[in-house]
Coordinates of C-alpha atoms in Angstrom, one line a residue:
X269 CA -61.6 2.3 89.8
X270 CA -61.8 1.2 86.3
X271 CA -59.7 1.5 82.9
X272 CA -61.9 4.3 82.0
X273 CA -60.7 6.6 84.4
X274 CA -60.6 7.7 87.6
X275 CA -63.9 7.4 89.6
X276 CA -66.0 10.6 90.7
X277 CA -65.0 12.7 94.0
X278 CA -66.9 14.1 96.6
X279 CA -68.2 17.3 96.4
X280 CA -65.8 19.9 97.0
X281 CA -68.5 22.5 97.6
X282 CA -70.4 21.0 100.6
X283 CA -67.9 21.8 103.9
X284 CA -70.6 21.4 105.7
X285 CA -70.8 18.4 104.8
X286 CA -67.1 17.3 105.1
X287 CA -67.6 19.3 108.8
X288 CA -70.2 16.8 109.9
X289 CA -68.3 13.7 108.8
X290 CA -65.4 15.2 110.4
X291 CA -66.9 15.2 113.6
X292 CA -68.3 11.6 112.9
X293 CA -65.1 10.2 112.6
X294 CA -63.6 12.2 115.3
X295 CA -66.4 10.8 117.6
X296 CA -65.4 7.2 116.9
X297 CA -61.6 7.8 117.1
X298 CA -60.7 7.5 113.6
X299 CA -57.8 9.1 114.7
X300 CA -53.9 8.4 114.1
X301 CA -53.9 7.5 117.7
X302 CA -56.5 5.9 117.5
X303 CA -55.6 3.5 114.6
X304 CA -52.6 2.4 116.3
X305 CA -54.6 1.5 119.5
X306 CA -56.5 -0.6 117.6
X307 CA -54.7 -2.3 115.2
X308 CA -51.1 -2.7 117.0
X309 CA -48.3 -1.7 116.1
X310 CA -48.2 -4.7 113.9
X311 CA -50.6 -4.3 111.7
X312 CA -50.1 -0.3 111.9
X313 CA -46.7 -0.4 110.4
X314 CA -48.1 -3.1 108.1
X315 CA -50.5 -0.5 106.3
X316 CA -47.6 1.7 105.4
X317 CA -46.2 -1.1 103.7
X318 CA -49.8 -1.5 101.4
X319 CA -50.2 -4.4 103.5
X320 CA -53.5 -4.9 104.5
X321 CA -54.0 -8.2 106.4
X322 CA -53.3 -8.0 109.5
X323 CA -55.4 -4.6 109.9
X324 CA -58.5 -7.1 108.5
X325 CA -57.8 -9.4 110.7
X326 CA -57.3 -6.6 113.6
X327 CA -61.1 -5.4 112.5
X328 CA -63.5 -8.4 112.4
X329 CA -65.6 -6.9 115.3
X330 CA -68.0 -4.8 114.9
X331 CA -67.6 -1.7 116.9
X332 CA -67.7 2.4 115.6
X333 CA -63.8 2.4 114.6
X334 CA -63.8 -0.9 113.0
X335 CA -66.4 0.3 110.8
X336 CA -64.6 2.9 109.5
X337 CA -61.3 1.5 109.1
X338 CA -62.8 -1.4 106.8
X339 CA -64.5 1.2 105.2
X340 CA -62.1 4.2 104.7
X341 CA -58.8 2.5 105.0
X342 CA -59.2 -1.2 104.1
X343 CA -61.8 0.0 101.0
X344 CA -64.4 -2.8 102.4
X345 CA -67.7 -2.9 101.8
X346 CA -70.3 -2.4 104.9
X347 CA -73.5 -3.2 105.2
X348 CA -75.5 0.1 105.3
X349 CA -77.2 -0.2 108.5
X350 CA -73.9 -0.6 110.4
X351 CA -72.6 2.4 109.0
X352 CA -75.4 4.3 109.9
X353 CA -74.8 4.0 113.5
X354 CA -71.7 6.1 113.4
X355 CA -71.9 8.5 110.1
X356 CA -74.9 10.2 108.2
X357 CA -75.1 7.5 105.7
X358 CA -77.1 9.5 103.8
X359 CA -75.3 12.8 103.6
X360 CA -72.8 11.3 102.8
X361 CA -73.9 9.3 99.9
X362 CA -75.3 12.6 98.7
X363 CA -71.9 14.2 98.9
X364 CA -70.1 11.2 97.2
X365 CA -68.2 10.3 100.0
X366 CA -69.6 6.9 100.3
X367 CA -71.3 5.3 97.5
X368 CA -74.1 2.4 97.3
X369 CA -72.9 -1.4 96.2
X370 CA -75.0 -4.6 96.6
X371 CA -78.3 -4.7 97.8
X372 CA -78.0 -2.9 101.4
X373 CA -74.0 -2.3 102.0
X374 CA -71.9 1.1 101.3
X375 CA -68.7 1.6 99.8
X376 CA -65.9 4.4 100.4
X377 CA -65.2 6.9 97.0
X378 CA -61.9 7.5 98.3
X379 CA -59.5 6.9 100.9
X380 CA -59.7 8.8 103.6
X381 CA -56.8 8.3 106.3
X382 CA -56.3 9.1 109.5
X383 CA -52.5 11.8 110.2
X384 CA -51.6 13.5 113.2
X385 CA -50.1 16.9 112.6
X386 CA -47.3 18.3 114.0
X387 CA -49.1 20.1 117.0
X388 CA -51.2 17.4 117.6
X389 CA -54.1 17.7 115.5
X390 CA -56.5 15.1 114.1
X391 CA -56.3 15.6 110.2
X392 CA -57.2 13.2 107.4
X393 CA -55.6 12.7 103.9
X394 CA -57.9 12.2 101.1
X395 CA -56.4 10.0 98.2
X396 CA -57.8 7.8 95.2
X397 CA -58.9 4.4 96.7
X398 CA -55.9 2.1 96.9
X399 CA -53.5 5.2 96.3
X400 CA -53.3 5.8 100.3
X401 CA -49.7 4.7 101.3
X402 CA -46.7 3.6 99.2
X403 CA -46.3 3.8 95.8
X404 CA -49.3 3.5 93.3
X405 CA -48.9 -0.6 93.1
X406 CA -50.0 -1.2 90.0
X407 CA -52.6 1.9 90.1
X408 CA -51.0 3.4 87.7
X409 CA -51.5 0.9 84.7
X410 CA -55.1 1.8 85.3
X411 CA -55.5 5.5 85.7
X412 CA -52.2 8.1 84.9
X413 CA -54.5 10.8 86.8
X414 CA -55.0 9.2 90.2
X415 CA -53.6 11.3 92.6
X416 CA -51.7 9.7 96.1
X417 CA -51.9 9.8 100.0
X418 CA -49.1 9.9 102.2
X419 CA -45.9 8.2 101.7
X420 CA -42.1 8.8 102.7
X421 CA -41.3 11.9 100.3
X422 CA -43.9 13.4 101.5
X423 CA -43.1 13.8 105.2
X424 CA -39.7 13.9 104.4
X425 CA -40.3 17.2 103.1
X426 CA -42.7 18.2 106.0
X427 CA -40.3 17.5 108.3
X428 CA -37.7 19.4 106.8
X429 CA -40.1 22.7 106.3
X430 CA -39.1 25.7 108.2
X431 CA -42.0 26.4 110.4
X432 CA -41.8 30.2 111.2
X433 CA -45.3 32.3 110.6
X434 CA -45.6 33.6 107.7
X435 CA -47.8 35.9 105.2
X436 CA -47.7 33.8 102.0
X437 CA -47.4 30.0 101.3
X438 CA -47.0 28.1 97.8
X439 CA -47.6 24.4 97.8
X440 CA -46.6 23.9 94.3
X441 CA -47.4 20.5 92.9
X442 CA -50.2 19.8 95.8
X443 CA -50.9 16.7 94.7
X444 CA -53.6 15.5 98.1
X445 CA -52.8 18.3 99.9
X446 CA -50.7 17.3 103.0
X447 CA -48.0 20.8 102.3
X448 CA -50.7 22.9 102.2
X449 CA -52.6 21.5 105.0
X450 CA -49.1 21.9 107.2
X451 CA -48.8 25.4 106.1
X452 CA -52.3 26.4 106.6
X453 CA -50.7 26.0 110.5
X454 CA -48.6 29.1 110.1
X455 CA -49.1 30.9 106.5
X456 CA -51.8 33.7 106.5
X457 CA -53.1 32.8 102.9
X458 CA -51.9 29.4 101.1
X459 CA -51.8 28.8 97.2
X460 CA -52.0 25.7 96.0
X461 CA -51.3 24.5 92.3
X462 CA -51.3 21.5 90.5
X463 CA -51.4 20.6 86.6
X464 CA -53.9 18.0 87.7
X465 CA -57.1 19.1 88.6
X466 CA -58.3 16.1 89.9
X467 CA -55.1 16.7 92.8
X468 CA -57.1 20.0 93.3
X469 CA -60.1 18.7 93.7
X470 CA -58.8 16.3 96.9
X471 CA -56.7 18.9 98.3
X472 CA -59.8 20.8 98.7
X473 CA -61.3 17.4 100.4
X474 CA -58.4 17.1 102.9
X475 CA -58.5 20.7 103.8
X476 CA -62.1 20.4 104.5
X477 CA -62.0 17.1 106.2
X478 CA -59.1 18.5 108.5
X479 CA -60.9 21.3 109.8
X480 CA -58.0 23.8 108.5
X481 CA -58.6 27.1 106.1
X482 CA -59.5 26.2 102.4
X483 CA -56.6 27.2 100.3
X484 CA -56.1 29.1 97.3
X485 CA -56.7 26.5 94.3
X486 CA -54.6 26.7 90.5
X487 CA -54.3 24.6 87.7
X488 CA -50.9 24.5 85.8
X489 CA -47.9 23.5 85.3
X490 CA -44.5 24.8 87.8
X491 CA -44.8 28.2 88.2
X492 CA -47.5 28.7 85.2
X493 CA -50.6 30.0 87.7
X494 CA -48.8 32.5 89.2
X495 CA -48.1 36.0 88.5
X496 CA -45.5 37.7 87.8
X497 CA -45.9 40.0 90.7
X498 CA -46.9 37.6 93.1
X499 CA -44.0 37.0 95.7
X500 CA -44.0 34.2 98.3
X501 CA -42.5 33.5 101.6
X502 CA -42.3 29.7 102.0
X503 CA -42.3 27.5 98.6
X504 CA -43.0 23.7 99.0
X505 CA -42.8 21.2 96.3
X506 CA -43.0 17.6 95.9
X507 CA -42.6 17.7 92.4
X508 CA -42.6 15.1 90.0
X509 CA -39.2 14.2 89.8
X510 CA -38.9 11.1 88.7
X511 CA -36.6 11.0 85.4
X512 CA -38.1 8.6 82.9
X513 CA -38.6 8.2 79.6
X514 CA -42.2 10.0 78.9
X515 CA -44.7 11.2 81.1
X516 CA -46.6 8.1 81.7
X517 CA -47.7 9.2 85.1
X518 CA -48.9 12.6 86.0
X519 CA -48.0 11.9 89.8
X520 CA -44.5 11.0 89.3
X521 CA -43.5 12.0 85.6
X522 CA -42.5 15.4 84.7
X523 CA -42.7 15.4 81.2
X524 CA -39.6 17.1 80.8
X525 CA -36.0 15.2 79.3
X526 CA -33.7 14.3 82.3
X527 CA -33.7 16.3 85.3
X528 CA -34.8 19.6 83.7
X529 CA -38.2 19.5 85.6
X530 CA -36.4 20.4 88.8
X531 CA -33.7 22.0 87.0
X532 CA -36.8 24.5 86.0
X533 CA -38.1 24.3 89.6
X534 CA -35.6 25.7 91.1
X535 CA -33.7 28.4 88.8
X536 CA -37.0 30.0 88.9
X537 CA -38.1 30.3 92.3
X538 CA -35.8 32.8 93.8
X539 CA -37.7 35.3 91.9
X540 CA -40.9 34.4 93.5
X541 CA -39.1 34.7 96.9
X542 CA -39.7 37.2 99.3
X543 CA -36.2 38.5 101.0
X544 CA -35.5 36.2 103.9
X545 CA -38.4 33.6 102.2
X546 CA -37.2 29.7 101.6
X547 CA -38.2 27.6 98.9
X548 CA -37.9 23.7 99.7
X549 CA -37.6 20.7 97.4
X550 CA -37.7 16.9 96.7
X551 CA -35.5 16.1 93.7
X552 CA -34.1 14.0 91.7
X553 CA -30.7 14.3 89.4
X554 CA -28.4 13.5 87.1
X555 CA -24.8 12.1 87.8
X556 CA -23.5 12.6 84.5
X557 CA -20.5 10.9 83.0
X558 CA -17.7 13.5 83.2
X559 CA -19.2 16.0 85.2
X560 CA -19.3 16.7 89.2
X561 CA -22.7 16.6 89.9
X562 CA -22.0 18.9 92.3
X563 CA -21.0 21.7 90.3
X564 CA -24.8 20.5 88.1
X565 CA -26.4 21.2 91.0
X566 CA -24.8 24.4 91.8
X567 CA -25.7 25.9 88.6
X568 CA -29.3 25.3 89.1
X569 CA -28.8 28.1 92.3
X570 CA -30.5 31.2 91.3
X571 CA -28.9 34.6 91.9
X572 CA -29.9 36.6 95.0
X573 CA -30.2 32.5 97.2
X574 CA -28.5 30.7 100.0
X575 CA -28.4 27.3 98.8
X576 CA -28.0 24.2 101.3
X577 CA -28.2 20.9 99.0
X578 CA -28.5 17.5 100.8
X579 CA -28.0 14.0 98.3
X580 CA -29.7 11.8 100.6
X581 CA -29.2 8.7 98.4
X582 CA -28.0 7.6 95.0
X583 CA -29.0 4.5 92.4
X584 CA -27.0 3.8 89.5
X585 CA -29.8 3.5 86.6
X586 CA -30.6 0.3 86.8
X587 CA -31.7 0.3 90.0
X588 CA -33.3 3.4 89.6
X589 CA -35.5 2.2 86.7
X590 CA -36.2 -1.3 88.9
X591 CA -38.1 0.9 91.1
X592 CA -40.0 3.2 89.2
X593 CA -41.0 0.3 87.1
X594 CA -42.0 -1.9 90.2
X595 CA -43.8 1.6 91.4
X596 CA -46.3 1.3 88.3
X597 CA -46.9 -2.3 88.9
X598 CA -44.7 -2.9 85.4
X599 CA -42.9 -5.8 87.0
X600 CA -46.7 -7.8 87.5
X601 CA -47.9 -7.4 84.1
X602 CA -46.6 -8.8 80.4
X603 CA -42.9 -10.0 80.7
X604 CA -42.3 -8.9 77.1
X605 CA -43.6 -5.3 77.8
X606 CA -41.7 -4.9 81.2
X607 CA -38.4 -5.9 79.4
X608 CA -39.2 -3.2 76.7
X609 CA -40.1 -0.9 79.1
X610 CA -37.1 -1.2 81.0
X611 CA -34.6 -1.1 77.6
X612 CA -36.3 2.2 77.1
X613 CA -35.1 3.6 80.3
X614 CA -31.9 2.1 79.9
X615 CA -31.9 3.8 76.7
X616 CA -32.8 6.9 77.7
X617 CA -29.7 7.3 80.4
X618 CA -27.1 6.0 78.3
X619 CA -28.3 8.1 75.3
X620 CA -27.9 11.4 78.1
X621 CA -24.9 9.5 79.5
X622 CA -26.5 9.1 82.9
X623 CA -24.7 6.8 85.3
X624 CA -26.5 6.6 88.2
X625 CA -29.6 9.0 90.1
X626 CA -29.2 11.2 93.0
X627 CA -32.2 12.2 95.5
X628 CA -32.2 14.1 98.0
X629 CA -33.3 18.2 99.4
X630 CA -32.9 21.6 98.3
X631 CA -33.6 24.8 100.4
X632 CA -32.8 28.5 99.5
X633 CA -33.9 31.3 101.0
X634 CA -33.4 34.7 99.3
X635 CA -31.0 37.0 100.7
X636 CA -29.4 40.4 100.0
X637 CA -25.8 39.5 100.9
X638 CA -23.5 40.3 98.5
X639 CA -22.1 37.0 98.2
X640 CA -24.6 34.0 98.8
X641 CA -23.6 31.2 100.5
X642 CA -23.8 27.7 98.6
X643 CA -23.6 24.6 99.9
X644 CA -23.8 20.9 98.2
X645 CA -22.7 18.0 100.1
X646 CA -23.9 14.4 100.4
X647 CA -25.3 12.8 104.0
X648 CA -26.7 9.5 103.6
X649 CA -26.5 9.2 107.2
X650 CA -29.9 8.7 109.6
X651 CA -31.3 12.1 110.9
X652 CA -33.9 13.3 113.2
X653 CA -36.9 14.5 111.9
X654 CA -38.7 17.2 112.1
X655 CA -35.5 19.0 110.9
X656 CA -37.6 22.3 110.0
X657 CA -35.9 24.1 113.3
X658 CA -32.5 22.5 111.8
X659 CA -33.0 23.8 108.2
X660 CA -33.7 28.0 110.3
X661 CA -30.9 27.3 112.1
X662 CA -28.3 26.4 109.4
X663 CA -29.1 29.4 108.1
X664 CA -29.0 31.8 110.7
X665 CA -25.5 30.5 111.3
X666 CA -24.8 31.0 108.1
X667 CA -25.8 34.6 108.2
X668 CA -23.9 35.1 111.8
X669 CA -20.5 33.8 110.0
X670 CA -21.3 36.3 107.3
X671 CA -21.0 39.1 109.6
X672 CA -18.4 38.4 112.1
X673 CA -14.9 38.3 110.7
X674 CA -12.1 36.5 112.9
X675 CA -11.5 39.3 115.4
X676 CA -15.2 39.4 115.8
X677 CA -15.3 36.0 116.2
X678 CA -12.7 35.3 119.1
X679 CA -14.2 38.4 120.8
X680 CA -17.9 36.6 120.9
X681 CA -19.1 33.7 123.4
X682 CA -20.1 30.4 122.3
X683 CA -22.2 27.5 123.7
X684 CA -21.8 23.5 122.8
X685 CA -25.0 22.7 121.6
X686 CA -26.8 20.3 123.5
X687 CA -26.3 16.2 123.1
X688 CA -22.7 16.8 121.5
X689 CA -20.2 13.5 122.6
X690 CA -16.8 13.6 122.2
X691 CA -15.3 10.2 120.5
X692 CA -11.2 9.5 120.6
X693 CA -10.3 7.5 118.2
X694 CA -6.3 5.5 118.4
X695 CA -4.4 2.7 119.3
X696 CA -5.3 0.9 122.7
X697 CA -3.0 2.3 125.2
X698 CA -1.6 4.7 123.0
X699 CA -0.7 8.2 125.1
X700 CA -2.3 10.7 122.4
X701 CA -5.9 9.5 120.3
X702 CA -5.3 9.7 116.8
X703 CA -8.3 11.7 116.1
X704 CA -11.1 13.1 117.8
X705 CA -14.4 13.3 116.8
X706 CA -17.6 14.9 118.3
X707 CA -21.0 13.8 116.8
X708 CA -24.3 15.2 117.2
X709 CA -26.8 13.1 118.9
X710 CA -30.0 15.3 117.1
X711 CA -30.9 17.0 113.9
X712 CA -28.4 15.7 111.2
X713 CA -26.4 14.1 113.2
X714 CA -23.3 15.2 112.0
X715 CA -19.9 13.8 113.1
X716 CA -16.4 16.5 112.3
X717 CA -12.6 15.8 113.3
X718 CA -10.7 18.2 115.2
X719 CA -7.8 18.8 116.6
X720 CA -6.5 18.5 120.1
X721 CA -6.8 22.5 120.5
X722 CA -10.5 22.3 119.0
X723 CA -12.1 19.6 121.2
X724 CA -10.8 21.1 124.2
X725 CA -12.0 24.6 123.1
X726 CA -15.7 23.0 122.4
X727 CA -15.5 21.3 125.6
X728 CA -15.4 24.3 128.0
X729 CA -17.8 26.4 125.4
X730 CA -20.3 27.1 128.2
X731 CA -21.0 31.1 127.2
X732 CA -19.2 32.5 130.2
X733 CA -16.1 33.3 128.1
X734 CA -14.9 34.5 124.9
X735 CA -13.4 32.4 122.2
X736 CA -10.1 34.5 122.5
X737 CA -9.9 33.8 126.4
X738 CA -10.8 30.3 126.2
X739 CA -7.6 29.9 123.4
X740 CA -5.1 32.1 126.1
X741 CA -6.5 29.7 128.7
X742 CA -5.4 26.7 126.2
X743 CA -2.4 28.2 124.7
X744 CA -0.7 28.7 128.5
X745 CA -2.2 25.2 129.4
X746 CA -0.4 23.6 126.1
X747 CA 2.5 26.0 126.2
X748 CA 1.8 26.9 122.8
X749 CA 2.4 30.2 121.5
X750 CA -1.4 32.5 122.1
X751 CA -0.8 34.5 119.5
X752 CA -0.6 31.0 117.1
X753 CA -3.7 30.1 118.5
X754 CA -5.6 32.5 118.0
X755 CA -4.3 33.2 114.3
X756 CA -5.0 29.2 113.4
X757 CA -7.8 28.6 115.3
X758 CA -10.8 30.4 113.8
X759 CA -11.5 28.5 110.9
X760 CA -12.4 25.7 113.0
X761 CA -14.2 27.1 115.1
X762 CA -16.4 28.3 111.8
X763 CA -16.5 24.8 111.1
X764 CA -17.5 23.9 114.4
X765 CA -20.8 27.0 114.1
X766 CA -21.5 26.0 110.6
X767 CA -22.2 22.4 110.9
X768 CA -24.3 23.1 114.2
X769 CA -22.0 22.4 117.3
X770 CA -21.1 25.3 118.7
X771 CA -23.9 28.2 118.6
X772 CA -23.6 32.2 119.4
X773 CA -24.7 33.2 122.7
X774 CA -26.4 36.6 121.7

């Protein structure tokens, strides 16, 4: 890559091509699996750092998979004739996969790496050579249009996906593809869009080179390339979030002030929702000096959506502009124009009276209840991933609590969900705990207080009674008053459905 520009793709127009490399590389186990048998652990984990090292040191023999990894995932050139033992050299310098350097040795035109899917599926993420894993690391100063691999937002929002078959998929802001590959697992048709087209370009590469269904491909901006009829019933978006001063960097920057990008992003997907469809986001936000950013995010909601909003983490600005700055490879480069760069992001927050960045998920899903269901709250806390059954789930509860009031409720059987542990919490030796807490051992992991009366209600949730029975049972057991019980006693055990640990047996 030079300072001119990205360099040239692949064709885009040759699966047949892309079908026999596919094979090739299959054949010599370039394969997730088979990367980490090779390399170690080690020097696995080391690439998703950008570390490359100990993977060259891991490949100085000269077998099928070594070739390829030097050449597709360490960006090394190889002598000709040893690549010709394991792909068609030729094809494929046809195609632009591989181009010629040196007298007799090939090159790779992109990065191609190795990513198992969620059903166990060999796929491959195309990228722009040294864009693979990470942030850009310096790419950036070079090219604003290259477009990334893999890196930690994007299987964040894999994993939180909901994964039920559907008719119509959006993958908006493709950038290398990985959404749309995952939905091409369970959406009949899949659109893809991105304002770059060069992001277009590799998303058609990764499709092809995954074996999976070529995708619907549109240029624009948001929710530009699609019409005003057209109705969805997943949206996925990795968007550019990052709030900076400018759009420097098509990957990243959104070009719009502050946090208006996803502000944009979300108020106007609920129209493009199916009923019962979800739209699921990466962001980024504003914690604004006197204002709940809560409330900020809230307003963003469109009409007609459940809303469940997760702020995973949050920066104050200065750490915030640190790491986008380091992302771009600023902090290698003229100390002058780093320190000016940085004063303009500085600038830019206190001039929008920005104290600190949040990150974190947005889901809705379009409904016809009369009263939407809203939720904001903040869970820094480690989860489980994939969290797409988690995500269904929340709302599906959410939907059951609509429709049962309390009498409903205590006349219904419920079931501890599975890997629930109960935690007292008091004085050593002390008769009574001062609290109890029961914390989920899978999805998000969540941890509630409850009462005396609640744990030993969740406790004997097995299905076989009713909520109502099981708080006579307790009341007579306590000697508290039944009647009490059961008056008090339903909003926790809506607390208790809502946040996962107790579910409806139906």
């Amino acid at each position: 890559m030079t300072d001119s520009g990205p360099a040239p793709l692949p064709a885009a127009d040759r699966p047949e091509a892309a079908a026999r490399l596919r094979d090739a590389l299959l054949a010599a186990s370039f394969t997730a699996d088979g990367l980490l048998e090779l390399l170690g652990a080690p020097a696995y984990t080391a690439l998703a750092r950008s570390e490359t090292v100990p993977a060259l040191r891991a490949t100085r023999g000269d077998t099928p998979l070594e070739t390829l990894v030097r050449l597709f995932l360490l960006q090394q050139p190889v002598p000709r004739a040893r690549v010709a033992a394991v792909l068609p050299v030729e094809e494929a310098v046809e195609t632009g996969w591989l181009v010629r350097v040196g007298g007799d040795e090939v090159a790779a035109a992109v990065d191609v790496r190795p990513y198992g899917g969620p059903g166990g599926e060999d796929w491959f993420i195309v990228s722009d050579l040294g864009c693979a894993v990470g942030g850009a690391g310096g790419i950036g100063q070079r090219a604003a249009g290259v477009v990334l691999g893999v890196g930690g937002a994007s299987t964040t929002l894999a994993g939180i996906t909901v994964r039920t078959p559907v008719a119509a998929a959006l993958d908006l802001g493709t950038g290398s593809g990985i959404q749309a590959l995952h939905a091409s697992r369970h959406a009949t048709r899949v659109t893809a869009t991105d304002l770059n087209p060069r992001a277009l370009h590799i998303t058609a590469l990764t499709l092809a080179l995954s074996g999976a269904p070529a995708a619907e491909l549109r240029e624009g901006s948001l929710f530009e390339p699609v019409r005003d009829d057209e109705k969805f019933d997943l949206i996925v978006s990795n968007p550019p979030f990052v709030i900076s001063p400018g759009a420097r960097l098509t990957y990243r920057d959104g070009g719009m002030g502050g946090d208006d990008l996803c502000r944009s992003l979300v108020q106007q997907a609920g129209e493009r929702l199916n009923e019962g469809g979800f739209a699921q986001f990466l962001a980024n936000w504003q914690h604004v000096a006197g204002e709940d950013w809560q409330d900020r995010l809230r307003s963003w909601v469109p009409r007609g959506c459940d809303a469940w909003i997760v702020q995973r983490e949050v920066q104050d600005v200065t750490q915030y502009a640190e790491l986008w700055l380091r992302d771009a490879g600023d902090h290698r480069g003229d100390p002058a124009e780093y320190q000016a760069r940085y004063d303009a992001w500085l600038d830019e927050f206190e001039a929008r009276k920005v104290k600190a960045i949040g990150f974190g998920w947005i889901t809705l899903r379009r409904t016809g209840a009369a009263e939407p269901s809203l939720t904001v709250e903040e869970w820094p806390h480690p989860v489980e991933q994939p969290l797409g059954d988690t995500v269904r789930a929340h709302f599906e509860r959410l939907d059951y609590l609509r429709e049962h009031d309390d009498a409903a409720l205590l006349a219904h059987h419920f079931r501890l969900v599975g890997e629930v542990v109960q935690e007292q919490v008091g004085l050593p030796g002390a008769e009574d705990p001062e609290h109890v807490v029961l914390r989920q051992h899978r999805g998000m992991r969540r941890a509630t207080k409850v009462d005396t009366v609640g744990a030993g209600f969740a406790g004997v949730c097995d299905g076989t009674l009713s909520a109502g029975r099981i708080l006579d049972a307790i009341a007579q057991l306590m000697g508290e008053d039944a009647v009490r019980l059961r008056d008090q006693t339903p909003a926790q055990i809506r607390l208790l459905v809502e946040q996962g640990f107790l579910e409806p047996v139906v």
